[in-house]
Amino acid sequence: MGLSWCIGPPGSGKTAAAVAVARAAAVAGRRVRWVALPTQRAAVLRRLVADGPLLGVEVVSLQQLAYAVATAAGAAQPQIVGTARLALVAEALLERDGVLPTPGEAGLFAAAIAEAKRHGLGPADVARLAAGGSRDVAGVAGEIERWHDVFAAYERLKGAQLDYDDVRREARARSEATAAERLPALVGADVVVVDGLRELAPDDLAWLRRLAAGVDVWASAVLAPPAALLAHAVDVERLPPRPVEVATWRFPNTVAEVRGVLRALARDLAEGHDPRDLAVVAPSGAARALRALAPEFGVELSEEAPRALVDAPFGRLLADLLELPTHPTAGRLLAVPALAAVGRRALAEGLTGPEAAARLADQEGLGDAWRAWRTALTPSGDPLGWARQVVALAGDLAGGDDAERARAQEAALRRAQEAARLARAALATPATAAGGDVDDGGFRAWWLALLRSSTLRERPRPGVALLSAAQATGRRFRRAYVVGAVAGTYDAGEHEDYFVPEDARVPIDALLAARAAGGAGAAAGQALGGARVALPRRYRGLDPLVRDELRTRAGQVVLTHADGDRGGPLRPDAALLGAPHGDPPPEVPTSSALEARRGVAYVAGFDLADGGEASVEDLRRAQECAFRAWAAPLLDDDPRAPWPARARRALTRAPQLDADRRAELAAQAPALAPWLERYASDLERLRYGVRLGVPHGPSVRLDAVGREGDLVRVVRFTLPDEDPRAVARPDLRWAELWAVDLLRSRYPRQAARVELVAWPLGGEPVVLTPDGVDAGDWPRKRARVEGEVAAAWTRWRAGPPRPNPGHRCRSCPLVDVCRPTQTVAPRAPAVDPAGPGGRP
């Protein structure tokens, strides 16, 4: 019996030594429990049987080993799993403060409680920390007292239930109270092998030391444990580093980087490599790109990260339904077939919110359907009964695999039970009873938050492993690609702790030494120079251990980085790369049909049945080039436009111009600040961005409209380099002239008189119709515009908006999209994905 250590850098062969120990013990008829991370289980089993079948070895996580020991000792109690801890902490905060906390606040306290328990601290230790009055933590002493109160309430509320940390505590305590000769029966093994863990917590090290009194414990480590722990070891083996072939590839941008890695993977598979021998380590953004492009290259990726419940089709739909009554967006409306027409209108007009949804529903003749859905999706009566109805409704709409949907529905109802308990507790508080809260005690908001915190564990499909840096820990492949080796990608992402600042913590080495010397919990803190809390420091930046792991995950490692992305230049991570820059990637045969251009090359077509909706100005611009006029909305928000154009957009974006918006505009365009102040009262009386239209016809968006009695002023803000009188020239602009007759016909009493005003930004308003719109040649101008708009609308609806090549293409930003020099054969009209008359 005893504790043996194998110490060596990442990739030095510790797992191979562990396999030899486990196989030798199993062949001798001894029971073996191999402790590894859950993500390592399949890889460990594969290595164990590489030399032939093997019986007697069980691969478990450290938490599972603790469950087994606690169960064998008779200490098994109901478990707190998943989001139950978060819900209990929220209940403790509600009890302490009398107000239901937000999910984010409850998560902050839940994380602090979990860290304290993981290091053997309880509410009493936190109370001593608050009472210490240390200079380091005095600034947050009030919040530490609150942490203590919530911690104590959480422990009382959970009663006999055990959370993850309680299970480990019980396993340690039962191991200490069990005689050495009975430890094999308690552990369920004669040999315990611990391998693949980046680091062990001090209490876990102390537990392994205790188990070694009755079973053989073999553990691997990258960094040597404290000398006090090594002094009790029966054997210490130190392994030297093994050579690894490392290549560094440099790409011009992140898209080329992802495509280059997929091209290399396709080559590896074509050469006969087993997909299980290959891996890609990537941050979240690059992982999404890899998933999206992998089918193009014929590469199957196996993603092992647990999927969030709201990422599954059912969960995503359920979340949309819960948010539909209060935050209806086009996407959420489109998710409900009965409201799809409303969603298409909202998408086309760029509208969100309950008022806009109600108005659009009435216009589409779906007002009753909208109100019925909003009522059905608003909590009423028994929260759990309502939740079951919504879950059943989402299940009917989601479709898909029945077994997968059933698992998701079951998980959603469990989260509903936790949210219902919180809602009942919140409704019992005086603040909520007095009307201080809404939505049935916050049931819907908390149910949605718990759904977003839930995960669905699924068996990954076969293919090349797509891993995060944490999931790659303790695993080794024949060839691995580490994507995104730029500064900040693989840093620890640390931040100052809310309750215990970094200066009040202790180095992990000192904490391990104190625990190895026999200290535990607060006792270890007292042994560390009077520190009041034995929590380890967390700031590491790019941990050298992580860097060395990434560089040794395979016999051949390829590190890739890009010079830039859409956000700008990227700085290579020289510490990870081992050099300031990588080398150009080698030539790799392409496996992408798009890159190889096999068959008929793709040519963009203009297969809309017609141009869809259009404004009067779209129709005028379509006389020069219908395609550019159709795509004009995509160019309206160009951030590279001159500041006056951006200022005009900002001025007309919101319907009113109050003092706050004037200050905001003045900050965005300081040159306009005096003008905004000078004409503040006149500008406040206007309504901005007014949109008018006719059924089954074009629309017009006016910069601003003002009204005094039966006089309506139509205002066009002009730029400093524009002639204000061009607003009234039919050959240059149609919108305001066309709007005159529309206003007078639609509002004959309110708009008996209409006046056109051109107002230069920074200048004085210019009245273009001092004698009225019926004097002089104004009737002729309006009649001309009316006729041209009618003719242009007929042409617009008659066929697809096609390019009109000419000199104008030289300055057109869409020239690479429409490719006007190519001849595109006419195509059959296609169904518009946004619905009739909408834009794709």
PDB file of N, CA and C in Angstrom, residues 324-325 333 336-342 357-358 360-377 393:
ATOM      1  N   LEU A 324     -41.583  35.853 -26.387  1.00  0.00           N
ATOM      2  CA  LEU A 324     -42.436  36.441 -27.404  1.00  0.00           C
ATOM      3  C   LEU A 324     -43.395  37.504 -26.866  1.00  0.00           C
ATOM      4  N   PRO A 325     -44.082  37.297 -25.730  1.00  0.00           N
ATOM      5  CA  PRO A 325     -45.053  38.320 -25.296  1.00  0.00           C
ATOM      6  C   PRO A 325     -44.418  39.659 -24.959  1.00  0.00           C
ATOM      7  N   LEU A 333     -41.500  35.814 -33.987  1.00  0.00           N
ATOM      8  CA  LEU A 333     -42.814  35.754 -34.624  1.00  0.00           C
ATOM      9  C   LEU A 333     -42.825  34.717 -35.738  1.00  0.00           C
ATOM     10  N   VAL A 336     -43.598  30.999 -34.943  1.00  0.00           N
ATOM     11  CA  VAL A 336     -44.993  30.574 -34.746  1.00  0.00           C
ATOM     12  C   VAL A 336     -45.693  30.642 -36.092  1.00  0.00           C
ATOM     13  N   PRO A 337     -46.068  29.524 -36.687  1.00  0.00           N
ATOM     14  CA  PRO A 337     -46.668  29.556 -38.027  1.00  0.00           C
ATOM     15  C   PRO A 337     -47.869  30.493 -38.130  1.00  0.00           C
ATOM     16  N   ALA A 338     -48.684  30.554 -37.076  1.00  0.00           N
ATOM     17  CA  ALA A 338     -49.881  31.394 -37.139  1.00  0.00           C
ATOM     18  C   ALA A 338     -49.535  32.877 -37.204  1.00  0.00           C
ATOM     19  N   LEU A 339     -48.316  33.246 -36.792  1.00  0.00           N
ATOM     20  CA  LEU A 339     -47.906  34.656 -36.778  1.00  0.00           C
ATOM     21  C   LEU A 339     -46.796  34.927 -37.793  1.00  0.00           C
ATOM     22  N   ALA A 340     -46.578  33.991 -38.720  1.00  0.00           N
ATOM     23  CA  ALA A 340     -45.471  34.151 -39.664  1.00  0.00           C
ATOM     24  C   ALA A 340     -45.630  35.404 -40.521  1.00  0.00           C
ATOM     25  N   ALA A 341     -46.855  35.719 -40.913  1.00  0.00           N
ATOM     26  CA  ALA A 341     -47.064  36.913 -41.735  1.00  0.00           C
ATOM     27  C   ALA A 341     -46.672  38.177 -40.979  1.00  0.00           C
ATOM     28  N   VAL A 342     -46.957  38.206 -39.685  1.00  0.00           N
ATOM     29  CA  VAL A 342     -46.548  39.345 -38.860  1.00  0.00           C
ATOM     30  C   VAL A 342     -45.026  39.404 -38.767  1.00  0.00           C
ATOM     31  N   ALA A 357     -45.711  44.883 -32.870  1.00  0.00           N
ATOM     32  CA  ALA A 357     -46.284  43.587 -33.241  1.00  0.00           C
ATOM     33  C   ALA A 357     -47.801  43.657 -33.279  1.00  0.00           C
ATOM     34  N   ALA A 358     -48.393  44.330 -32.296  1.00  0.00           N
ATOM     35  CA  ALA A 358     -49.851  44.453 -32.276  1.00  0.00           C
ATOM     36  C   ALA A 358     -50.351  45.228 -33.486  1.00  0.00           C
ATOM     37  N   LEU A 360     -48.849  45.635 -36.466  1.00  0.00           N
ATOM     38  CA  LEU A 360     -48.660  44.844 -37.683  1.00  0.00           C
ATOM     39  C   LEU A 360     -49.662  43.701 -37.750  1.00  0.00           C
ATOM     40  N   ALA A 361     -49.952  43.082 -36.595  1.00  0.00           N
ATOM     41  CA  ALA A 361     -50.934  41.991 -36.588  1.00  0.00           C
ATOM     42  C   ALA A 361     -52.313  42.494 -37.004  1.00  0.00           C
ATOM     43  N   ASP A 362     -52.703  43.658 -36.516  1.00  0.00           N
ATOM     44  CA  ASP A 362     -53.996  44.218 -36.920  1.00  0.00           C
ATOM     45  C   ASP A 362     -54.023  44.509 -38.421  1.00  0.00           C
ATOM     46  N   GLN A 363     -52.911  45.035 -38.944  1.00  0.00           N
ATOM     47  CA  GLN A 363     -52.862  45.334 -40.373  1.00  0.00           C
ATOM     48  C   GLN A 363     -52.937  44.074 -41.222  1.00  0.00           C
ATOM     49  N   GLU A 364     -52.415  42.963 -40.695  1.00  0.00           N
ATOM     50  CA  GLU A 364     -52.450  41.699 -41.429  1.00  0.00           C
ATOM     51  C   GLU A 364     -53.722  40.894 -41.158  1.00  0.00           C
ATOM     52  N   GLY A 365     -54.614  41.443 -40.340  1.00  0.00           N
ATOM     53  CA  GLY A 365     -55.820  40.713 -39.993  1.00  0.00           C
ATOM     54  C   GLY A 365     -55.586  39.589 -38.996  1.00  0.00           C
ATOM     55  N   LEU A 366     -54.492  39.669 -38.240  1.00  0.00           N
ATOM     56  CA  LEU A 366     -54.138  38.626 -37.278  1.00  0.00           C
ATOM     57  C   LEU A 366     -54.108  39.168 -35.856  1.00  0.00           C
ATOM     58  N   GLY A 367     -54.841  40.240 -35.622  1.00  0.00           N
ATOM     59  CA  GLY A 367     -54.840  40.835 -34.290  1.00  0.00           C
ATOM     60  C   GLY A 367     -55.343  39.874 -33.227  1.00  0.00           C
ATOM     61  N   ASP A 368     -56.420  39.154 -33.522  1.00  0.00           N
ATOM     62  CA  ASP A 368     -56.954  38.206 -32.542  1.00  0.00           C
ATOM     63  C   ASP A 368     -55.958  37.070 -32.287  1.00  0.00           C
ATOM     64  N   ALA A 369     -55.303  36.592 -33.342  1.00  0.00           N
ATOM     65  CA  ALA A 369     -54.315  35.516 -33.163  1.00  0.00           C
ATOM     66  C   ALA A 369     -53.147  35.984 -32.313  1.00  0.00           C
ATOM     67  N   TRP A 370     -52.679  37.223 -32.533  1.00  0.00           N
ATOM     68  CA  TRP A 370     -51.570  37.745 -31.731  1.00  0.00           C
ATOM     69  C   TRP A 370     -51.962  37.846 -30.270  1.00  0.00           C
ATOM     70  N   ARG A 371     -53.152  38.377 -30.003  1.00  0.00           N
ATOM     71  CA  ARG A 371     -53.574  38.525 -28.616  1.00  0.00           C
ATOM     72  C   ARG A 371     -53.786  37.165 -27.958  1.00  0.00           C
ATOM     73  N   ALA A 372     -54.275  36.197 -28.702  1.00  0.00           N
ATOM     74  CA  ALA A 372     -54.472  34.853 -28.138  1.00  0.00           C
ATOM     75  C   ALA A 372     -53.133  34.213 -27.778  1.00  0.00           C
ATOM     76  N   TRP A 373     -52.154  34.341 -28.650  1.00  0.00           N
ATOM     77  CA  TRP A 373     -50.837  33.777 -28.348  1.00  0.00           C
ATOM     78  C   TRP A 373     -50.181  34.505 -27.187  1.00  0.00           C
ATOM     79  N   ARG A 374     -50.346  35.801 -27.139  1.00  0.00           N
ATOM     80  CA  ARG A 374     -49.728  36.545 -26.033  1.00  0.00           C
ATOM     81  C   ARG A 374     -50.356  36.153 -24.699  1.00  0.00           C
ATOM     82  N   THR A 375     -51.654  35.936 -24.698  1.00  0.00           N
ATOM     83  CA  THR A 375     -52.317  35.500 -23.471  1.00  0.00           C
ATOM     84  C   THR A 375     -51.873  34.098 -23.076  1.00  0.00           C
ATOM     85  N   ALA A 376     -51.786  33.201 -24.075  1.00  0.00           N
ATOM     86  CA  ALA A 376     -51.400  31.825 -23.777  1.00  0.00           C
ATOM     87  C   ALA A 376     -49.965  31.736 -23.261  1.00  0.00           C
ATOM     88  N   LEU A 377     -49.105  32.677 -23.656  1.00  0.00           N
ATOM     89  CA  LEU A 377     -47.697  32.638 -23.270  1.00  0.00           C
ATOM     90  C   LEU A 377     -47.390  33.545 -22.087  1.00  0.00           C
ATOM     91  N   LEU A 393     -46.737  22.798 -26.092  1.00  0.00           N
ATOM     92  CA  LEU A 393     -46.912  23.618 -27.282  1.00  0.00           C
ATOM     93  C   LEU A 393     -45.603  23.716 -28.072  1.00  0.00           C
TER      94      LEU A 393
END
